[in-house]
Short mmCIF file of C-alpha atoms and ligand atoms in Angstrom, two decimals:
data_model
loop_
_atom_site.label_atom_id
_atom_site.label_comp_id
_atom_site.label_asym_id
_atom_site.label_seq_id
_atom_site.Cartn_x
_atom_site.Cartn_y
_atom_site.Cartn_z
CA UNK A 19 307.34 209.51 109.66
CA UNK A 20 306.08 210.19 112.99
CA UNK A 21 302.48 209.64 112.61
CA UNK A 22 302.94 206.18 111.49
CA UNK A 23 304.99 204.71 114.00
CA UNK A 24 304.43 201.39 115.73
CA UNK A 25 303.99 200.78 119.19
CA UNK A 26 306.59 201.36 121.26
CA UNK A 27 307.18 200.31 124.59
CA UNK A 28 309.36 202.61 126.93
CA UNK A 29 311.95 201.03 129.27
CA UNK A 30 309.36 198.70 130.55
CA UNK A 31 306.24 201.63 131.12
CA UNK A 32 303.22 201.11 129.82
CA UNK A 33 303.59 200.96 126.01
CA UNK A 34 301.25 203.85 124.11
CA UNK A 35 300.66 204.29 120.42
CA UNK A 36 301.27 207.06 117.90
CA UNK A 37 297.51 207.03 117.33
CA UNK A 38 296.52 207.53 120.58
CA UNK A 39 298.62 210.11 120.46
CA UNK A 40 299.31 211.73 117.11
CA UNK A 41 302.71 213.57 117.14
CA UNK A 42 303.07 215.78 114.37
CA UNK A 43 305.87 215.10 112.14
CA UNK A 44 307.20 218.90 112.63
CA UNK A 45 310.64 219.08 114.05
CA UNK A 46 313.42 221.56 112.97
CA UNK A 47 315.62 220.67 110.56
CA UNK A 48 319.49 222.06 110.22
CA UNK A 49 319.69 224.34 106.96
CA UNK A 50 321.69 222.07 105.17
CA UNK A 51 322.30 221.35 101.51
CA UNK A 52 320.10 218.02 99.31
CA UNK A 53 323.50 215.33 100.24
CA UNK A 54 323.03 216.81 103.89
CA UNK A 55 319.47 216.87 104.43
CA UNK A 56 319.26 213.24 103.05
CA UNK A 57 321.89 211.78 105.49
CA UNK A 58 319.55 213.93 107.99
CA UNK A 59 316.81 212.32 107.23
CA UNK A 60 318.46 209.14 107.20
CA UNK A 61 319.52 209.38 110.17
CA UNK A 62 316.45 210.33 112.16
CA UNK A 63 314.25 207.75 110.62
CA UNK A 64 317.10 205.19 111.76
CA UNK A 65 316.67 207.26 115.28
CA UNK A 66 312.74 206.61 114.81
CA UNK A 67 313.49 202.73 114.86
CA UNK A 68 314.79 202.26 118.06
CA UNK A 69 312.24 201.44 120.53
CA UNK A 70 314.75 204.20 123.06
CA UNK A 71 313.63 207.56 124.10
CA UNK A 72 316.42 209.72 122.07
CA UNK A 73 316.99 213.08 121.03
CA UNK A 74 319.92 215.17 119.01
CA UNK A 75 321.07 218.86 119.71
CA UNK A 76 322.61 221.61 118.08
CA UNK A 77 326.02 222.64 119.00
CA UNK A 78 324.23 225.29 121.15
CA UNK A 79 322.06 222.58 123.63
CA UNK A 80 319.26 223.36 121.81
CA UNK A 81 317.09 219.93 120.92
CA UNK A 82 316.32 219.67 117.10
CA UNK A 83 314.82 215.84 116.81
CA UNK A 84 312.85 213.82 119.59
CA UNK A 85 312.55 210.12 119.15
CA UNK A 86 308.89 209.09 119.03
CA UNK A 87 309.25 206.63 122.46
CA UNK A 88 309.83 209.75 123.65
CA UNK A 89 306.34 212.10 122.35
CA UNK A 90 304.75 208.42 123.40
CA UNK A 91 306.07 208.64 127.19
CA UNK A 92 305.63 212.58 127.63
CA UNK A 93 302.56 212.44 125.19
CA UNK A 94 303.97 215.74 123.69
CA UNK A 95 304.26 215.92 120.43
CA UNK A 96 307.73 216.52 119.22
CA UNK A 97 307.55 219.60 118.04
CA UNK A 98 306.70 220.34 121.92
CA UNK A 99 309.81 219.17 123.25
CA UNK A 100 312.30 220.66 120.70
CA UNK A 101 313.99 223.30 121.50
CA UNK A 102 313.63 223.48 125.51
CA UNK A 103 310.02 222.27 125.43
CA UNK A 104 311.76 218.94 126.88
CA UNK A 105 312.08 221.27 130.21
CA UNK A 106 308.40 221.51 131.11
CA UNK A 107 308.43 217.78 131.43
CA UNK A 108 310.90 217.78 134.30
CA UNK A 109 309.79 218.09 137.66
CA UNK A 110 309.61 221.53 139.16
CA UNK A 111 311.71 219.84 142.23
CA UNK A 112 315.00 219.21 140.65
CA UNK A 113 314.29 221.24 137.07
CA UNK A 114 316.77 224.40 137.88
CA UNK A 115 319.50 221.95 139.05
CA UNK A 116 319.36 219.98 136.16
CA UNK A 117 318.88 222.99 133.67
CA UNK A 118 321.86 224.45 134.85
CA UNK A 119 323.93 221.25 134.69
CA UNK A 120 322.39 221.08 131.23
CA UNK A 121 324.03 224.37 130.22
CA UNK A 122 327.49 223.68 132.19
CA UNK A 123 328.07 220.67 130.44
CA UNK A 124 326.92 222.14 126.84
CA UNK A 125 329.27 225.19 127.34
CA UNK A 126 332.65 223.06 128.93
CA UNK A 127 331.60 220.43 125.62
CA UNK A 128 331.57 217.95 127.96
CA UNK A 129 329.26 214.35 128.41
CA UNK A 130 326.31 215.28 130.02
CA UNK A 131 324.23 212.55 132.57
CA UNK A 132 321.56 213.34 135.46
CA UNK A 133 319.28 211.97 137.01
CA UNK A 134 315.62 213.31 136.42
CA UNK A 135 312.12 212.78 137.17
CA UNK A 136 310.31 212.74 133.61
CA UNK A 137 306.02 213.57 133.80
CA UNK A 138 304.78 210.71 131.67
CA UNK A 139 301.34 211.18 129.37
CA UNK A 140 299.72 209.39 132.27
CA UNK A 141 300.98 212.21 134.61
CA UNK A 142 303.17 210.44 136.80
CA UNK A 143 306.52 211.15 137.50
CA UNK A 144 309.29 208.31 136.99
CA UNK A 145 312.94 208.94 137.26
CA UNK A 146 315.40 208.76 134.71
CA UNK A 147 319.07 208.98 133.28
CA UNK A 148 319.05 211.85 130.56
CA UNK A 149 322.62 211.42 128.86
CA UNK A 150 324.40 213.23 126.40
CA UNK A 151 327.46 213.03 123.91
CA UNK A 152 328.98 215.90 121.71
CA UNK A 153 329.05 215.12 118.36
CA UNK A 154 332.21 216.11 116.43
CA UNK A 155 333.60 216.10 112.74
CA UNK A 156 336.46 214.14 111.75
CA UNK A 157 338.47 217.59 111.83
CA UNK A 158 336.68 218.14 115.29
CA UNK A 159 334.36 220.54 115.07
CA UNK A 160 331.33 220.47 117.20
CA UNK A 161 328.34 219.55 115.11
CA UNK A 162 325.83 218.82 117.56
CA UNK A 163 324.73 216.30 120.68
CA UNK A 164 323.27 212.93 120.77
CA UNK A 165 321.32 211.92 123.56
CA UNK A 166 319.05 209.22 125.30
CA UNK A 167 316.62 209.21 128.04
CA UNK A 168 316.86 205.79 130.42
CA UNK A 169 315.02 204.54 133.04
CA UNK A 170 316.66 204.47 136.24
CA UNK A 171 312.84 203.76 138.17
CA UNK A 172 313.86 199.67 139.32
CA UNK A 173 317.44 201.15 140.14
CA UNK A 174 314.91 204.06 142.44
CA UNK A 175 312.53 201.58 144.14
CA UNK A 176 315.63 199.03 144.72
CA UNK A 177 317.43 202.07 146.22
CA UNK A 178 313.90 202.92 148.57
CA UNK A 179 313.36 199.21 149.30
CA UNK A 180 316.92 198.78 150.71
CA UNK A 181 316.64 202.46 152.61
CA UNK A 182 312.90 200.43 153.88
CA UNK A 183 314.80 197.45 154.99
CA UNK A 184 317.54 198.96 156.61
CA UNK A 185 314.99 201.64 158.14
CA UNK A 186 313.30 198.44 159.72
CA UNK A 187 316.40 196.99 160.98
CA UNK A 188 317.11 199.90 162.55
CA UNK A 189 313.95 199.67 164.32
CA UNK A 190 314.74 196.21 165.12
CA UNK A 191 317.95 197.03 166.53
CA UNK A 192 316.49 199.66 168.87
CA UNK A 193 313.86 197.12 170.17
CA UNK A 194 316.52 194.73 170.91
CA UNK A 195 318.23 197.36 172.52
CA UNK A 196 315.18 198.18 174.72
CA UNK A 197 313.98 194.62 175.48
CA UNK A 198 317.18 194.13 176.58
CA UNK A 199 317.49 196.98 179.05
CA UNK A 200 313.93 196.25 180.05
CA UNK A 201 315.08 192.73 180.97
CA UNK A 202 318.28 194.08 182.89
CA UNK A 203 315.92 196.39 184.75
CA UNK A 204 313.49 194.28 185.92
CA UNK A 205 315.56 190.91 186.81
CA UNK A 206 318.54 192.59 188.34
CA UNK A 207 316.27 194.19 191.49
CA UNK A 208 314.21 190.96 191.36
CA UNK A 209 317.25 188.65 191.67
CA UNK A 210 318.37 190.81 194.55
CA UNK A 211 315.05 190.55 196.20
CA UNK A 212 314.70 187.01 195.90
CA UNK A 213 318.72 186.21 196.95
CA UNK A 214 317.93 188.15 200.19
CA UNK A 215 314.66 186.83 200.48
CA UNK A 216 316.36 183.03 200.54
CA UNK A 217 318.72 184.26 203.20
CA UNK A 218 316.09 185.34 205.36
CA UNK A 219 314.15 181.65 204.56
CA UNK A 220 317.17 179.72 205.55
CA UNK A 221 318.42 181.47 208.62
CA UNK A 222 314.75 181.11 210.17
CA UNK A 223 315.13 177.81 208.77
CA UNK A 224 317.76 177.13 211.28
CA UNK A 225 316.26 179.47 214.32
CA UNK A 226 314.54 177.53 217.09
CA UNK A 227 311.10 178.84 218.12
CA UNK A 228 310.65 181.13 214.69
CA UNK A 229 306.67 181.84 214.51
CA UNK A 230 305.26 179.08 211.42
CA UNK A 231 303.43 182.54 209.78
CA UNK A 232 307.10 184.33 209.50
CA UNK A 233 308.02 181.28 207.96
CA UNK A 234 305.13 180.75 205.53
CA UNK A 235 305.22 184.88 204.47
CA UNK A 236 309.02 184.02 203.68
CA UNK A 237 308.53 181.03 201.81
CA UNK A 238 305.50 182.68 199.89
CA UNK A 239 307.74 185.99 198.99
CA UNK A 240 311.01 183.79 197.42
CA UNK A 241 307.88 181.40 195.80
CA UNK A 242 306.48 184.72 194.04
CA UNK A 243 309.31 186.39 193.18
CA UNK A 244 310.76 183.35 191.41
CA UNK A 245 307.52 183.00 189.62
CA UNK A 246 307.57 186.84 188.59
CA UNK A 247 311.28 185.97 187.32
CA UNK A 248 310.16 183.20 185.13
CA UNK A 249 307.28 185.02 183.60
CA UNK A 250 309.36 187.89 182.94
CA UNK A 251 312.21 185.64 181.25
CA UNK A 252 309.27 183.91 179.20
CA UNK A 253 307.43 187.49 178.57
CA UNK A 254 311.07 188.33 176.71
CA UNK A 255 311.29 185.59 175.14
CA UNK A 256 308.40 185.73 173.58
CA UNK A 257 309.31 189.30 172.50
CA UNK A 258 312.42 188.21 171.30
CA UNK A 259 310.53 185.48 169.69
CA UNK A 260 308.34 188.32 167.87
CA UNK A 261 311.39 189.68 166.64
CA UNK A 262 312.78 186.63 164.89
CA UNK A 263 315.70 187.15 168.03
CA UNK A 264 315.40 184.04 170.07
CA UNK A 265 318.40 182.42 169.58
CA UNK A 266 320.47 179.06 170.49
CA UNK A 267 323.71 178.02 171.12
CA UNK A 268 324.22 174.22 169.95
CA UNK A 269 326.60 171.32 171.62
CA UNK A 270 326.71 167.78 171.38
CA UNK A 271 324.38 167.12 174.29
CA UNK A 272 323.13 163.49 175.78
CA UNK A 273 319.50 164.20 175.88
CA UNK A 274 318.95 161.35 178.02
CA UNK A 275 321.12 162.55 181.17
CA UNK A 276 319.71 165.80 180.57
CA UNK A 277 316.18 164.76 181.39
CA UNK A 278 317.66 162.39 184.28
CA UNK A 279 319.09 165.95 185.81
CA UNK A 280 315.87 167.72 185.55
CA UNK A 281 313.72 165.05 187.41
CA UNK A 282 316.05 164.63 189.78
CA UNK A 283 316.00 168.30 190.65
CA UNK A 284 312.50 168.71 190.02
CA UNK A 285 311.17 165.42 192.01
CA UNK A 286 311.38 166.61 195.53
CA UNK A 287 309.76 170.05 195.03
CA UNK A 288 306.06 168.12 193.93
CA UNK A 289 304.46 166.87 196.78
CA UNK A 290 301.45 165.79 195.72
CA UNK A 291 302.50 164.31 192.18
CA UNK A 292 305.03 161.31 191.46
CA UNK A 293 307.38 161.73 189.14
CA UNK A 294 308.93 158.57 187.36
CA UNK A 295 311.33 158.54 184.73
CA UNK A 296 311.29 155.84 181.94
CA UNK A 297 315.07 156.00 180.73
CA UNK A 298 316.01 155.11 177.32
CA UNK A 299 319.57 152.66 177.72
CA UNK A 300 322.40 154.57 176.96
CA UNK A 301 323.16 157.97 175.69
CA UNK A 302 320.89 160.12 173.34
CA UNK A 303 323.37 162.59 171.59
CA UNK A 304 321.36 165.56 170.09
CA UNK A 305 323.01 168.67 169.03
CA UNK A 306 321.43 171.21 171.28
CA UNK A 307 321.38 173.92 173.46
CA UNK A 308 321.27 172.28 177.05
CA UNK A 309 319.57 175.59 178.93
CA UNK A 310 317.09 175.82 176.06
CA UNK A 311 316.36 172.06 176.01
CA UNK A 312 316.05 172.31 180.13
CA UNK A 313 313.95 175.54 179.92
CA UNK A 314 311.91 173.09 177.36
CA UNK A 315 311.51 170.10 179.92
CA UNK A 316 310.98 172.36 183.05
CA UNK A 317 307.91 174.46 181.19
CA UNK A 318 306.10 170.62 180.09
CA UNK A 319 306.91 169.59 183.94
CA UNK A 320 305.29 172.17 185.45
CA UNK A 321 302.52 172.11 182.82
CA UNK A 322 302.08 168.70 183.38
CA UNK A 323 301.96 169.34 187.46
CA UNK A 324 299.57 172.67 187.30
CA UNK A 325 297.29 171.06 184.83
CA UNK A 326 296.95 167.72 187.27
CA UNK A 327 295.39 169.51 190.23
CA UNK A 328 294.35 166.45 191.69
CA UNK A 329 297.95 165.17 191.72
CA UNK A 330 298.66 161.62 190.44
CA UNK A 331 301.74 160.49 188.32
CA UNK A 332 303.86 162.02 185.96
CA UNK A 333 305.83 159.81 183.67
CA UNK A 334 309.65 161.53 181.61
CA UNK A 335 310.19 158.73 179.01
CA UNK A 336 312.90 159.21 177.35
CA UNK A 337 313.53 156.64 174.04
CA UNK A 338 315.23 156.24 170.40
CA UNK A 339 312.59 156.21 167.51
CA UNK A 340 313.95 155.56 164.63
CA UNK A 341 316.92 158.43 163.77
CA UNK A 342 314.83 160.54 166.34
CA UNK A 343 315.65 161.17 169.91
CA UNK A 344 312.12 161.42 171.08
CA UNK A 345 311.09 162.83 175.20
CA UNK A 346 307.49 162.48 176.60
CA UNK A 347 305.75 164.27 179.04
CA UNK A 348 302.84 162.23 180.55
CA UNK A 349 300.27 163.51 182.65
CA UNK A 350 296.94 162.06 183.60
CA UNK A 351 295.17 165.76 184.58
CA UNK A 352 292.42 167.41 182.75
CA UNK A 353 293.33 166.97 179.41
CA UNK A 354 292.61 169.29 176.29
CA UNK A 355 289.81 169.24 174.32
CA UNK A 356 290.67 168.27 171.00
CA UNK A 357 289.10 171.43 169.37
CA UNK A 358 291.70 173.56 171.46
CA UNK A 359 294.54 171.25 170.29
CA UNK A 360 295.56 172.73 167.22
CA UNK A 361 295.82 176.15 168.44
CA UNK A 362 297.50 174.82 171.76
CA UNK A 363 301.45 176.36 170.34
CA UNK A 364 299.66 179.73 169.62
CA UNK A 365 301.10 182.96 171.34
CA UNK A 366 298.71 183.50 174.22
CA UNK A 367 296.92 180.51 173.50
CA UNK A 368 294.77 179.12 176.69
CA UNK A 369 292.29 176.04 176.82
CA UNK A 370 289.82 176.93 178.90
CA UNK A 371 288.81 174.42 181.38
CA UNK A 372 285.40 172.91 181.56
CA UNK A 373 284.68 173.31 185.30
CA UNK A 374 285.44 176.85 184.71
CA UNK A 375 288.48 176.86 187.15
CA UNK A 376 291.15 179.24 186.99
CA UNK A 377 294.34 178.56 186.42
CA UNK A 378 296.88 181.24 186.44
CA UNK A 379 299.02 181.31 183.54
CA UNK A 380 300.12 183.54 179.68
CA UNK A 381 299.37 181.30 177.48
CA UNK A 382 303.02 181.69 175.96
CA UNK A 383 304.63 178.56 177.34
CA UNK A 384 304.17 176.19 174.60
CA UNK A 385 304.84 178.99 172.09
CA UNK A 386 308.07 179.57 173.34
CA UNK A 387 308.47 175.56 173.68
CA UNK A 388 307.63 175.17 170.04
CA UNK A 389 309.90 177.72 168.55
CA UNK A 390 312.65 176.50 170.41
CA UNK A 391 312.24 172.67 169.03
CA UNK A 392 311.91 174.76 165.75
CA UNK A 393 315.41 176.16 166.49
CA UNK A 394 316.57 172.75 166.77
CA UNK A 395 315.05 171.44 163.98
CA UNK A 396 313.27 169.25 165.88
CA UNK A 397 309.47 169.04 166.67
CA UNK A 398 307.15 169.07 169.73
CA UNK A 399 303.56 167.29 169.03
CA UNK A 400 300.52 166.55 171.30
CA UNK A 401 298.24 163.75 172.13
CA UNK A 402 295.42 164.51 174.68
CA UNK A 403 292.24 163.25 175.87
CA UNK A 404 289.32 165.28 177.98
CA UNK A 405 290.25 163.98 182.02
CA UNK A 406 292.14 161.22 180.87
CA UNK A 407 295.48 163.13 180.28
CA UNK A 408 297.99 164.74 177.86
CA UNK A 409 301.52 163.71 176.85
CA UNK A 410 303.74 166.09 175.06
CA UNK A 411 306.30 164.48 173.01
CA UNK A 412 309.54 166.46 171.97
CA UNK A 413 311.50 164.62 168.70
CA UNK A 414 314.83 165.66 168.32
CA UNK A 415 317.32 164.62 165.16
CA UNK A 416 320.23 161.85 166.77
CA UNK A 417 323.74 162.86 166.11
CA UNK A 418 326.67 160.83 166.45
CA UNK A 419 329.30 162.19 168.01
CA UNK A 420 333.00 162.59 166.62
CA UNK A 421 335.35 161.45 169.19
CA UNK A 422 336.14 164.69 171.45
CA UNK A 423 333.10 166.51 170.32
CA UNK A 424 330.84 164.88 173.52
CA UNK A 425 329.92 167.58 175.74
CA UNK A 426 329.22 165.87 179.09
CA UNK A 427 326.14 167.51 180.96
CA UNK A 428 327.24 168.02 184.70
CA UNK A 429 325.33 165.86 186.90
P1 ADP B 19 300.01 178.68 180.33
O1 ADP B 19 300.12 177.36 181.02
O2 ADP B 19 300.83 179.74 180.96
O3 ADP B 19 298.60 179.10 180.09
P2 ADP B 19 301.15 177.36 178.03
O4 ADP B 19 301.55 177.95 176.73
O5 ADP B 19 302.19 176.58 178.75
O6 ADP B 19 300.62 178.56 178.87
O7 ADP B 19 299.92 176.42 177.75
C1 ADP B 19 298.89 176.88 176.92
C2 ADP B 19 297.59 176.19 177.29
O8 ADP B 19 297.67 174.79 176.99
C3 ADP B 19 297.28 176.25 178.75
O9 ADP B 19 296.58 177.43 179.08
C4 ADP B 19 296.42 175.01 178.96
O10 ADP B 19 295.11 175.32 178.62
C5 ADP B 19 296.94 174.04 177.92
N1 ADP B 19 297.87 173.05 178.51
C6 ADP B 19 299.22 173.05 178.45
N2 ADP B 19 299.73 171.95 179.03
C7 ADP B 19 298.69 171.23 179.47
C8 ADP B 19 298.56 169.98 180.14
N3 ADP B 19 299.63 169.26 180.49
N4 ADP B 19 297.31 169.54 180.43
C9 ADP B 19 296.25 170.26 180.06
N5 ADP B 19 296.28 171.44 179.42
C10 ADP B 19 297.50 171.93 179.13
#
């Protein structure tokens, strides 16, 4: 019966056949009279048929019929695996354990089940179910054991994929954790610094007689420590960025008066650029998050003011286009070459500049600009031309508000 068996395929592993690996038909029978051995025989060739690694027992544990999926997967004949030939095929790690839960559960008469890594004909190790029932007459007596042999290898790798995720969440976690005490560490010294540093700028602001060089080193030490403060936020975000943890927290928002409030603050701090706003009529209601949004505005601003050394105007239009809140930047600086345009909202990204000047800067600006559109579902594009200028337009979805949902940007 054996030798002639068809291909079988074992709980999805790669299917073998018989004649690649000819079992002999040579497993123990039970003495038993010409009715029983016929209902024997019967019975294993109705075993045979199943396309299930299966085996029966004697009331003792020991096996007395292997299924052929079973020779196919070991590629052991059956009359190697009879008896407690089936043992060698377990692996050495867990083999004693399971042995002995073998024999507990044969002497109690009870179901057997564990979990065991079978050696397959192709010498790898997979894991499987092995469980058994006790067989018993209709008078109860105990007349043998029926077992079968399933894979449990997708439940394995599902098991070690989730113990991989959660492994790397942990690790994300614990970055968090230190990015954010790295943050708390650096800014809450430099926030001191730069408070006292103000102080001391303002009362020699209002001292007769103060020497123009004390004055100067003061205004240059609260200038550079609220630079090193902004590229430390923007060096966080970017690592929160990396870590798919930049987040923002949306409210109905007028755009419009949002921009208004930045070039108002920003327009008498340039003093050798103009700054003119072209306001849309009327209120632009996005659903945003206002410090994001202004952290958005500010970076273009100053962009648009660094990369203009030779000053000249900057134009914040603000308009309606279409279902689209839309913001531009305008400069009319050195422009970007349209080669380094696509790569301009890269992490670290930097045009260089043709006269070979130096302009100090990360390169993580934009990046940070573009994820946080992203965040808003909204989109930040460029249009740029070598020493002409560059304008940096930020398109926002319009919202209408429900009556008491208007959050009213302090002027
Ligand atoms: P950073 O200015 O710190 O280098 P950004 O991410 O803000 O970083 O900008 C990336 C690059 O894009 C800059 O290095 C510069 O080459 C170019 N760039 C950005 N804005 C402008 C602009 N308004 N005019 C010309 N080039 C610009």
């Amino acid at each position: 019966m054996m030798g002639n068996h068809r291909p079988n395929r074992v709980d999805g592993h790669a299917a073998q056949t018989a004649s690649t690996h000819p079992m002999p038909d040579r497993q123990p029978s039970q003495a038993c009279g010409g009715a029983d051995a016929a209902r024997l025989a019967h019975e294993r060739q109705l075993l045979a048929a199943f396309p299930a690694m299966l085996f029966t027992c004697r009331p003792d544990g020991t096996w007395d019929y292997v299924s052929p999926a079973l020779c196919v997967y070991t590629g052991r004949p059956a009359g190697a695996l009879v008896e407690l030939g089936w043992a060698a095929a377990l692996h050495a790690d867990n083999r004693a354990a399971g042995l002995l839960h073998w024999q507990l559960a044969i002497s109690r008469g009870s179901p057997f089940a564990v979990e065991q890594q079978l050696r397959g004909a192709d010498g790898v190790y997979r894991w499987f179910r092995i469980g058994c029932a006790a067989r018993h007459t209709a008078d109860g007596t105990l007349i043998g054991w029926a077992g079968i042999i399933a894979s449990t290898e997708s439940e394995h790798e599902a098991a070690a994929e989730r113990a991989l995720r959660e492994q790397a969440q942990e690790a994300r976690d614990e970055r968090e954790s230190a990015l954010s005490t790295v943050g708390h560490e650096l800014r809450t010294p430099l926030t001191v610094l730069v408070g006292q540093a103000r102080l001391l700028q303002r009362r020699l602001e209002a001292r007769a007689g103060v020497d123009p060089a004390d004055q100067r080193a003061a205004d240059t030490i609260v200038a550079q420590g609220q630079q090193l403060t902004k590229l430390i936020s923007a060096l966080l975000d970017a690592a929160h960025l990396d870590h798919g943890q930049l987040r923002i927290c949306v409210t109905t928002l007028d755009l419009g008066a949002l921009v208004e409030r930045v070039a108002l603050t920003l327009q008498p701090a340039l003093p050798s650029h103009t700054l003119r706003l072209s306001a849309h009529r009327g209120p632009l209601w996005v659903a945003g998050d206002a410090l994001r949004l202004e952290q958005v505005l500010h970076n273009l601003l100053q962009n648009a003011v660094k990369y203009s050394p030779e000053g000249g105007e900057i134009v914040l239009r603000t308009a309606l286009d279409g279902e689209r809140v839309q913001v531009d930047v305008c400069d009319q600086g050195i422009g970007i070459a349209a080669s380094a345009q696509p790569a301009l909202f890269q992490r670290f990204f930097r045009a260089g500049t043709e006269s070979g000047q130096v302009m100090a800067g990360l390169g993580i600006g934009l990046y940070i600009c573009k994820a946080i559109m992203d965040l808003h579902g909204g989109s930040i594009t460029v249009e740029s031309s070598k020493d002409v200028g560059s304008t940096f337009t930020l398109r926002l979805p319009r919202i209408q508000p429900l009556p008491g949902d208007t959050h009213n940007w302090p002027g």
